[in-house]
Every structure is written in structure tokens, then in C-alpha cells.
Short mmCIF file of C-alpha atoms in Angstrom, two decimals:
data_model
loop_
_atom_site.label_atom_id
_atom_site.label_comp_id
_atom_site.label_asym_id
_atom_site.label_seq_id
_atom_site.Cartn_x
_atom_site.Cartn_y
_atom_site.Cartn_z
CA MET A 142 17.17 -13.92 -60.50
CA TYR A 143 18.81 -14.00 -57.08
CA LEU A 144 21.65 -11.91 -58.44
CA LYS A 145 19.29 -9.28 -59.80
CA PHE A 146 17.20 -8.86 -56.65
CA PRO A 147 19.49 -9.74 -53.72
CA ILE A 148 17.86 -7.26 -51.26
CA LEU A 149 14.35 -8.57 -51.92
CA PHE A 150 15.52 -12.17 -51.55
CA TYR A 151 17.18 -11.59 -48.17
CA SER A 152 14.24 -9.61 -46.81
CA VAL A 153 11.83 -12.42 -47.70
CA ARG A 154 14.21 -14.97 -46.22
CA TYR A 155 14.48 -12.96 -42.99
CA THR A 156 10.69 -12.70 -42.56
CA GLN A 157 10.39 -16.49 -43.04
CA LEU A 158 12.93 -17.05 -40.27
CA ASN A 159 11.04 -14.71 -37.96
CA ILE A 160 7.77 -16.54 -38.60
CA ARG A 161 9.24 -20.02 -38.12
CA SER A 162 11.32 -19.22 -35.06
CA PRO A 163 10.16 -16.07 -33.25
CA ASP A 164 12.60 -16.81 -30.39
CA LEU A 165 15.45 -15.61 -32.61
CA ARG A 166 13.85 -12.19 -32.95
CA LEU A 167 13.27 -12.10 -29.19
CA PHE A 168 16.87 -13.11 -28.56
CA ARG A 169 18.12 -10.08 -30.47
CA TYR A 170 16.45 -7.61 -28.12
CA CYS A 171 16.45 -9.50 -24.84
CA HIS A 172 19.32 -10.46 -22.57
CA PHE A 173 19.12 -13.66 -20.58
CA ASP A 174 21.30 -14.88 -17.79
CA SER A 175 23.99 -17.33 -18.86
CA LYS A 176 22.73 -19.83 -16.29
CA LEU A 177 19.24 -19.90 -17.85
CA ASP A 178 18.23 -21.79 -20.98
CA LEU A 179 15.97 -20.44 -23.67
CA ASP A 180 13.84 -23.59 -23.55
CA SER A 181 13.13 -23.27 -19.86
CA SER A 182 9.56 -22.28 -19.12
CA ASN A 183 10.31 -20.59 -15.80
CA LEU A 184 12.46 -17.53 -16.42
CA THR A 185 12.71 -15.87 -13.01
CA PRO A 186 15.25 -13.28 -11.88
CA THR A 187 18.07 -14.61 -9.76
CA ALA A 188 18.53 -11.47 -7.63
CA ASN A 189 16.86 -11.55 -4.24
CA PRO A 190 14.70 -8.54 -3.37
CA ARG A 191 16.15 -6.26 -0.72
CA LYS A 192 14.34 -6.01 2.57
CA PRO A 193 13.27 -2.46 3.43
CA HIS A 194 15.06 -0.93 6.42
CA ASN A 195 13.38 1.09 9.13
CA SER A 196 13.94 4.84 8.88
CA VAL A 197 15.62 6.34 11.96
CA ALA A 198 15.45 10.01 12.97
CA ILE A 199 17.85 11.55 15.52
CA PHE A 200 16.71 14.65 17.43
CA TRP A 201 19.33 16.36 19.58
CA ASP A 202 18.45 18.88 22.27
CA LEU A 203 21.75 20.78 22.49
CA ASP A 204 20.46 23.15 25.16
CA ASN A 205 19.87 20.25 27.52
CA LYS A 206 22.49 17.71 26.42
CA PRO A 207 25.55 19.29 24.72
CA PRO A 208 28.66 17.11 24.30
CA ASN A 209 30.71 19.14 26.76
CA SER A 210 33.11 16.43 27.88
CA PHE A 211 33.53 14.90 24.40
CA PRO A 212 34.66 16.28 21.03
CA PRO A 213 31.51 17.25 19.08
CA TYR A 214 32.41 15.46 15.86
CA GLU A 215 33.36 12.24 17.65
CA ALA A 216 30.17 12.31 19.73
CA ALA A 217 27.99 12.92 16.65
CA PHE A 218 29.74 10.19 14.66
CA LYS A 219 29.40 7.60 17.44
CA LEU A 220 25.75 8.58 17.94
CA LYS A 221 24.99 8.06 14.26
CA LYS A 222 26.84 4.73 14.30
CA ALA A 223 24.83 3.50 17.28
CA ALA A 224 21.53 4.68 15.77
CA SER A 225 22.30 2.86 12.51
CA SER A 226 21.83 -0.43 14.40
CA PHE A 227 18.09 0.32 14.61
CA GLY A 228 17.75 1.01 10.87
CA PHE A 229 18.76 3.47 8.19
CA VAL A 230 19.56 6.88 9.69
CA LYS A 231 17.64 9.24 7.44
CA TYR A 232 17.28 12.42 9.55
CA MET A 233 19.71 14.05 12.00
CA VAL A 234 18.49 17.28 13.58
CA ALA A 235 19.98 19.46 16.35
CA TYR A 236 18.31 22.50 17.97
CA ALA A 237 19.83 25.13 20.28
CA ASN A 238 19.95 28.86 20.93
CA ARG A 239 23.02 31.03 20.38
CA HIS A 240 24.20 30.62 23.98
CA ALA A 241 24.75 26.91 23.44
CA PHE A 242 27.00 27.60 20.43
CA SER A 243 28.96 30.38 22.16
CA TYR A 244 29.50 28.44 25.38
CA VAL A 245 32.98 26.93 25.92
CA PRO A 246 33.14 23.85 28.19
CA HIS A 247 35.56 23.69 31.08
CA VAL A 248 37.53 20.87 29.45
CA VAL A 249 38.13 22.95 26.31
CA LYS A 250 39.21 25.94 28.40
CA GLU A 251 41.80 23.83 30.21
CA GLN A 252 43.13 22.50 26.90
CA ARG A 253 43.49 26.03 25.54
CA LYS A 254 45.37 27.15 28.65
CA GLU A 255 47.80 24.25 28.33
CA ARG A 256 48.35 24.99 24.63
CA LYS A 257 49.01 28.68 25.40
CA LEU A 258 51.58 27.79 28.05
CA LEU A 259 53.27 25.32 25.72
CA ASN A 260 53.51 27.94 22.97
CA HIS A 261 55.14 30.36 25.42
CA LEU A 262 57.76 27.78 26.44
CA GLU A 263 58.50 26.94 22.79
CA LYS A 264 58.95 30.60 21.98
CA LYS A 265 61.45 31.02 24.86
CA GLY A 266 63.36 27.96 23.68
CA VAL A 267 62.78 25.99 26.87
CA ILE A 268 60.92 23.19 25.11
CA LYS A 269 61.52 21.89 21.61
CA PRO A 270 58.92 19.66 19.95
CA VAL A 271 59.95 16.12 19.01
CA GLU A 272 58.41 16.43 15.55
CA PRO A 273 57.98 19.70 13.64
CA TYR A 274 54.54 21.20 13.09
CA LEU A 275 53.35 20.58 9.55
CA CYS A 276 51.20 22.97 7.55
CA ARG A 277 48.53 20.82 5.97
CA VAL A 278 47.97 23.29 3.12
CA CYS A 279 51.45 23.92 1.70
CA GLY A 280 53.49 21.30 3.57
CA ARG A 281 55.96 23.64 5.29
CA ARG A 282 57.48 22.59 8.63
CA PHE A 283 57.78 24.72 11.77
CA TYR A 284 59.39 24.04 15.16
CA ASN A 285 57.21 26.66 16.81
CA ASN A 286 53.44 26.50 16.93
CA GLU A 287 53.05 30.29 16.96
CA LYS A 288 55.05 30.56 13.73
CA LEU A 289 52.73 28.01 12.15
CA ILE A 290 49.69 30.03 13.26
CA ASN A 291 51.14 33.29 11.91
CA HIS A 292 52.07 31.62 8.61
CA PHE A 293 48.58 30.19 8.28
CA LYS A 294 46.87 33.52 8.98
CA GLN A 295 49.12 35.66 6.77
CA ILE A 296 49.09 33.40 3.71
CA HIS A 297 46.37 30.78 3.64
CA GLU A 298 43.65 32.72 5.46
CA ARG A 299 44.12 35.66 3.07
CA GLU A 300 43.97 33.32 0.07
CA GLN A 301 40.76 31.81 1.40
CA GLN A 302 39.23 35.25 1.86
CA LYS A 303 40.14 36.19 -1.74
CA ARG A 304 38.42 33.05 -3.04
CA LEU A 305 35.29 33.81 -1.05
CA ASN A 306 35.21 37.39 -2.34
CA GLN A 307 35.54 36.22 -5.95
CA ILE A 308 32.71 33.74 -5.54
CA GLU A 309 30.52 36.32 -3.80
CA SER A 310 30.99 38.92 -6.54
CA ALA A 311 30.43 36.47 -9.42
CA ARG A 312 27.02 35.60 -10.86
CA GLY A 313 25.53 32.91 -13.04
CA LYS A 314 27.77 30.46 -14.84
CA ARG A 315 30.97 32.20 -13.76
CA ARG A 316 30.04 31.68 -10.12
CA VAL A 317 29.41 27.98 -10.72
CA ASN A 318 32.78 27.64 -12.44
CA LEU A 319 34.57 29.41 -9.58
CA VAL A 320 32.95 27.16 -6.97
CA ALA A 321 34.00 24.08 -8.93
CA LYS A 322 37.50 25.49 -9.39
CA TYR A 323 38.14 26.31 -5.71
CA ALA A 324 36.20 23.41 -4.13
CA MET A 325 39.27 21.26 -3.40
CA LYS A 326 41.36 24.17 -2.09
CA MET A 327 38.58 25.45 0.15
CA GLN A 328 37.96 22.01 1.63
CA LYS A 329 41.68 21.56 2.23
CA TYR A 330 41.82 24.92 4.00
CA LYS A 331 38.86 24.06 6.23
CA ASN A 332 40.40 20.77 7.31
CA ALA A 333 43.69 22.47 8.16
CA ALA A 334 42.12 25.46 9.92
CA ARG A 335 40.20 23.15 12.23
CA ASP A 336 43.46 22.12 13.94
CA VAL A 337 45.41 25.39 13.70
CA LEU A 338 43.01 28.28 14.32
CA THR A 339 40.92 28.79 17.43
CA PRO A 340 37.22 29.47 16.71
CA LYS A 341 36.24 33.06 17.34
CA VAL A 342 32.95 32.05 18.97
CA GLY A 343 32.57 28.96 21.16
CA TYR A 344 34.53 25.86 20.29
CA GLY A 345 33.14 25.08 16.84
CA LEU A 346 30.11 23.07 17.98
CA ALA A 347 27.87 23.92 15.03
CA ASP A 348 30.57 23.39 12.41
CA GLU A 349 31.59 20.04 13.87
CA LEU A 350 28.00 18.77 13.98
CA LYS A 351 27.43 19.90 10.41
CA ARG A 352 30.59 18.07 9.38
CA ALA A 353 29.13 14.93 10.94
CA GLY A 354 25.95 15.31 8.87
CA PHE A 355 23.58 17.01 11.32
CA TRP A 356 21.11 19.71 10.33
CA VAL A 357 21.82 22.39 12.98
CA THR A 358 19.23 25.09 13.69
CA THR A 359 19.58 28.15 15.93
CA VAL A 360 16.37 29.21 17.69
CA SER A 361 15.49 32.37 19.58
CA ASP A 362 16.72 33.10 23.10
CA LYS A 363 13.28 32.68 24.62
CA PRO A 364 13.01 30.02 27.34
CA GLN A 365 12.02 26.57 26.06
CA ALA A 366 12.27 27.77 22.44
CA ALA A 367 14.45 24.81 21.44
CA ASP A 368 12.11 22.34 23.17
CA VAL A 369 9.05 23.75 21.41
CA ALA A 370 10.74 23.67 17.99
CA LEU A 371 12.01 20.15 18.60
CA ARG A 372 8.59 18.84 19.67
CA GLU A 373 6.90 20.41 16.65
CA HIS A 374 9.46 18.86 14.33
CA ILE A 375 9.00 15.42 15.91
CA VAL A 376 5.20 15.59 15.66
CA ASP A 377 5.37 16.78 12.06
CA MET A 378 7.64 13.88 11.15
CA MET A 379 5.30 11.40 12.84
CA ASP A 380 2.29 12.89 11.03
CA LYS A 381 4.04 12.40 7.70
CA ARG A 382 5.25 8.90 8.74
CA ARG A 383 8.83 9.58 7.76
CA ALA A 384 10.46 7.54 10.53
CA GLU A 385 9.77 4.23 12.28
CA CYS A 386 12.34 4.78 15.05
CA LEU A 387 12.92 7.96 17.06
CA VAL A 388 16.25 8.65 18.85
CA LEU A 389 16.05 11.55 21.30
CA VAL A 390 19.20 13.00 22.91
CA SER A 391 17.93 14.79 25.99
CA ASP A 392 17.16 14.48 29.70
CA ASP A 393 14.35 17.03 29.67
CA SER A 394 11.12 15.59 31.06
CA ASP A 395 9.08 17.92 28.81
CA PHE A 396 9.44 15.36 26.01
CA VAL A 397 7.54 12.63 27.90
CA GLY A 398 4.28 13.48 26.13
CA VAL A 399 5.93 13.27 22.71
CA LEU A 400 7.42 9.85 23.50
CA LYS A 401 4.05 8.56 24.70
CA GLU A 402 2.40 9.79 21.51
CA ALA A 403 5.13 8.09 19.48
CA LYS A 404 4.43 4.78 21.23
CA LEU A 405 0.71 5.15 20.50
CA ARG A 406 1.63 5.57 16.83
CA CYS A 407 3.77 2.38 16.97
CA VAL A 408 7.02 4.34 16.60
CA LYS A 409 10.00 2.87 18.46
CA THR A 410 11.69 5.30 20.87
CA VAL A 411 15.31 5.43 22.07
CA VAL A 412 16.63 7.95 24.62
CA VAL A 413 20.27 9.00 25.09
CA GLY A 414 20.94 10.75 28.39
CA ASP A 415 22.97 10.65 31.58
CA ILE A 416 20.17 10.47 34.15
CA ASN A 417 19.84 6.80 35.03
CA ASP A 418 16.28 6.90 36.35
CA GLY A 419 14.93 9.75 34.28
CA ALA A 420 11.33 10.21 33.19
CA LEU A 421 12.25 9.81 29.52
CA LYS A 422 14.06 6.52 30.05
CA ARG A 423 11.05 5.06 31.88
CA VAL A 424 8.80 5.79 28.90
CA ALA A 425 11.19 4.93 26.04
CA ASP A 426 11.59 1.47 24.54
CA ALA A 427 15.39 1.60 24.95
CA GLU A 428 17.83 3.90 26.74
CA PHE A 429 21.58 4.51 26.64
CA SER A 430 24.09 6.84 28.24
CA TRP A 431 26.76 8.93 26.53
CA GLN A 432 29.42 6.64 27.94
CA GLU A 433 27.77 3.61 26.31
CA ILE A 434 27.50 5.49 23.02
CA LEU A 435 31.18 6.47 22.91
CA MET A 436 32.48 3.07 24.09
CA GLY A 437 30.48 1.24 21.41
CA LYS A 438 28.46 -0.68 23.99
CA ALA A 439 25.19 0.79 22.73
CA LYS A 440 25.79 -0.55 19.22
CA LYS A 441 26.25 -4.09 20.56
CA GLU A 442 23.19 -3.93 22.81
CA ALA A 443 21.08 -2.50 20.00
CA VAL A 444 21.16 -5.86 18.21
CA SER A 445 19.42 -7.59 21.12
CA VAL A 446 16.97 -4.69 21.48
CA VAL A 447 15.95 -4.95 17.82
CA GLY A 448 15.49 -8.72 18.25
CA LYS A 449 13.14 -8.15 21.19
CA TRP A 450 11.17 -5.61 19.15
CA LYS A 451 10.72 -8.11 16.33
CA ASP A 452 9.54 -10.84 18.74
CA ARG A 453 7.09 -8.39 20.31
CA ASP A 454 5.67 -7.43 16.92
CA ILE A 455 5.18 -11.09 15.99
CA LEU A 456 3.35 -11.79 19.27
CA LYS A 457 1.09 -8.79 18.70
CA LYS A 458 0.14 -10.14 15.30
CA LEU A 459 -0.71 -13.53 16.82
CA GLU A 460 -2.84 -12.05 19.61
CA TRP A 461 -6.61 -11.94 19.10
CA THR A 462 -8.05 -8.47 19.28
CA TYR A 463 -11.72 -7.49 19.37
CA ASN A 464 -12.73 -5.46 16.35
CA PRO A 465 -16.31 -4.19 16.67
CA GLU A 466 -16.67 -3.47 12.96
CA GLU A 467 -15.65 -6.99 11.93
CA GLN A 468 -17.84 -8.52 14.64
CA LYS A 469 -20.83 -6.47 13.44
CA LYS A 470 -20.29 -7.59 9.83
CA PHE A 471 -20.06 -11.22 10.97
CA VAL A 472 -23.37 -11.04 12.88
CA VAL A 473 -25.16 -9.35 9.96
CA ASN A 474 -23.93 -11.98 7.50
CA ALA A 475 -24.98 -14.81 9.82
CA PHE A 476 -28.45 -13.27 10.24
CA ASN A 477 -28.86 -12.92 6.47
CA ASP A 478 -27.86 -16.55 5.94
CA TYR A 479 -30.38 -17.66 8.56
CA ASN A 480 -33.20 -15.70 6.90
CA SER A 481 -32.37 -17.12 3.48
CA ASP A 482 -32.53 -20.68 4.90
CA ASN A 483 -35.97 -20.03 6.43
CA ASP A 484 -37.25 -18.68 3.12
CA GLU A 485 -36.20 -21.89 1.41
CA ILE A 486 -38.06 -23.97 4.00
CA ASP A 487 -41.26 -21.93 3.60
CA ASN A 488 -41.16 -22.26 -0.18
CA GLY A 489 -40.80 -26.05 0.05
CA ASP A 490 -37.54 -26.18 -1.79
CA PHE A 491 -36.29 -29.29 0.01
CA ASP A 492 -34.55 -31.78 -2.18
CA GLY A 493 -36.36 -35.15 -2.49
CA PHE A 494 -39.78 -33.91 -1.34
CA SER A 495 -42.52 -32.65 -3.63
CA ASP A 496 -45.50 -30.50 -2.76
CA GLU A 497 -47.96 -33.46 -3.10
CA ASN A 498 -46.07 -35.61 -0.64
CA GLY A 499 -45.96 -32.73 1.73
CA ALA A 500 -49.74 -32.25 1.49
CA ASN A 501 -50.41 -35.97 2.11
CA CYS A 502 -48.24 -35.92 5.19
CA MET A 503 -50.17 -32.92 6.54
CA GLN A 504 -53.53 -34.69 5.95
CA LYS A 505 -52.40 -37.80 7.78
CA GLU A 506 -51.25 -35.73 10.74
CA ALA A 507 -54.62 -33.94 10.82
CA VAL A 508 -56.60 -37.23 11.47
CA GLY A 509 -55.75 -37.30 15.11
CA ALA A 510 -53.20 -36.42 17.63
CA TRP A 511 -50.56 -38.95 18.52
CA TRP A 512 -51.76 -39.19 22.14
CA GLU A 513 -55.38 -39.99 21.22
CA LEU A 514 -56.14 -43.72 20.68
CA ASN A 515 -58.37 -44.71 17.83
CA SER A 516 -61.14 -47.04 19.17
CA GLU A 517 -62.29 -48.02 15.69
CA THR A 518 -59.06 -49.78 14.93
CA GLU A 519 -59.39 -53.49 15.24
CA PRO A 520 -56.85 -55.44 17.23
CA ILE A 521 -54.39 -57.35 15.18
CA SER A 522 -54.85 -61.07 15.63
#
């Protein structure tokens, strides 16, 4: 019989096993940790839940506080590193007009003059570099910086322009394929051009900040246009509760009102500026200078600042605060309880006393007042 109907026999046998031991069926579809036993009643996950980090937003007023004396990328990177001590840096925004991006600092001008003089001496053969100049695209070596620049412009810059033209003229799937095809070459060209070519406008402030991860926006040339746009962006972010810590890079006293509003909304404020006794630093919860940011001192001090903030928040939770709504509810509840107790007394709902006993007591009290002596009572012999 078993040989004739083997499939029916095994199916019946399998259902009996499932009924007798349902854990076997559960074991097929569930995965347990090797440290846990199936017989244990408390199956809890071993991974600890991650604590949520505070969201940090960096707002940079480039019109008021550009990194003139420091390389833009280095300043932006150190600023982000210092702000990460207060939480997770989620937003990095920079506002300026076109004059801020076209302006060339005095330090950069001096460096360009020195490089121009050095190129002239190398061309005359007066000075020879210790190590040859290396093209970071093709790997060729040059003992003259001007030859490297000419080689880069004639070959690699033309190749880059051809790639851009192909991508611009393509559409749809072909454009996506071209972008994926030339992505590595274009990135390699950009990294090499940063050190070889001189920017046509300014000193590459916007490109360097974008490379560091900042969202750079150019506003109109109207006075205070960058300040107005920056304030509106800060208020909008506070309205949507996207950040718990605000880092403002500016020395402009027009942002005092925004910092005060941020403190009223329980948003921590940090100011980065060079004015030691500025109006912003007096209002903010913490303040640093550019020198402290670049030296790494701000990142070390931020740990103690965050510890003070946590202690302050704990003390605020322990403090008693008057809440009129809760106090009103408490008084109403107490009054209702008092009225319910009086209703029970009037209805004679005391435990241990009946209505007859209560009536007898009232009759005895009605005979006479306690201060009146009864003359009919005979003296006790």
C-alpha cells in the first residue's frame, strides 16, 4: 500500500509532524540567532537601538565673512568637521552676490604674482625645478610650468570641451550613457585643472565650496539681498523643524533677531566670526573664530559645550513650571470630588449607620441643648 501511494503517505506524515510540533514549521521560515535557544521564552533582539543625532544646519554669509585668508575648500571642510561635533550636519548653505565670487583676495593675488615670476625665470633657464611638473591626466612630465599649462589647454581642455558638446547634443538614453561613459574622465580633468589652470573669474570660491558639499546660491546685487535670503531660509527651516542646531558664519548684527527667535524655539545657536565682542556672539549659545575652526580647537571645545547643553536641558526638565491649564484642571477635579463627597453625606450613605439610628440620634439631640440642665433628673445616690 505504501508503495502504491507514496505521495499520499508522505503528505499525511508531514501534516502529522506539523500538528505535533509546530515549532519545526516555524523554524523553516524564521531565522534565530545562534546564541538563542528555541526553548527560551524571551526572544529579544541583541542589537541596541541607535540614538538619534541632532540635525545641524550651517548658514554661511559669504558677503560678510568670505574665507579670504584661507583656501575655500579647506575652510569649508574644517567648518563642517567642527559642526559635526554638535550633531549630524544635514544642511550646508552659502549665500552671496556675484561680487563676492568675482573678488580675488590680496593673498591670492600675491601668490599669482609669485607664480608668474617663477614661470618667467624657468622659461629663461635661470631656475630649474627640483622635480618635474606632472600632468595628472596623461602622466607626462615637464620641467617648465608654462609648457605644462600649454599642453593641458591644447589637449585635455579640448577633449573636455568635446565631451561636453556630445553630452549637450544627446538626448534620452544616449545622453545617460554618455554621462556614465565620461564620468571618470571628466572628474579626473576637473581635479587636474584645479591645480593647473587659473579661474577666469575670481579664485574658484563657488566651485571649491560646492566640492566641499555646500549648496551655493547667487543673489541679486541689491544691498542686503544675501542677508534677507539667508534670514528667510533660516526661518523656513525653523518653521519646518528640520534642524536642532544652527551654525551661522557671519559678523553681521542684522542676524541678532533670528538668533533670538531660534533660542525661543529651543534651537541651539553657534556663531563663527572674527569679532570677539560682537552682537551675535553675545546672543549665541557658543561662539568660535576662524582661527579656532582651522586649528581644530573648536572641535575639541564643542564636546564640552554639548555636555553643558545636555546638563542644562536636564535641569530644565527638573524645574517646576506653572502651567495654568493644568492648574485649572486640578482645581476643577478637586471641586468635583468635594461635591460628590457632600452628596454622599446628604444621602446618608455612611457605612455602619442606618437611617433609623440617624433619626434616633436627632430626636435625642432635640430634647434639650447641652448647656441647659435638666431639673427633673434625680441625683444619683
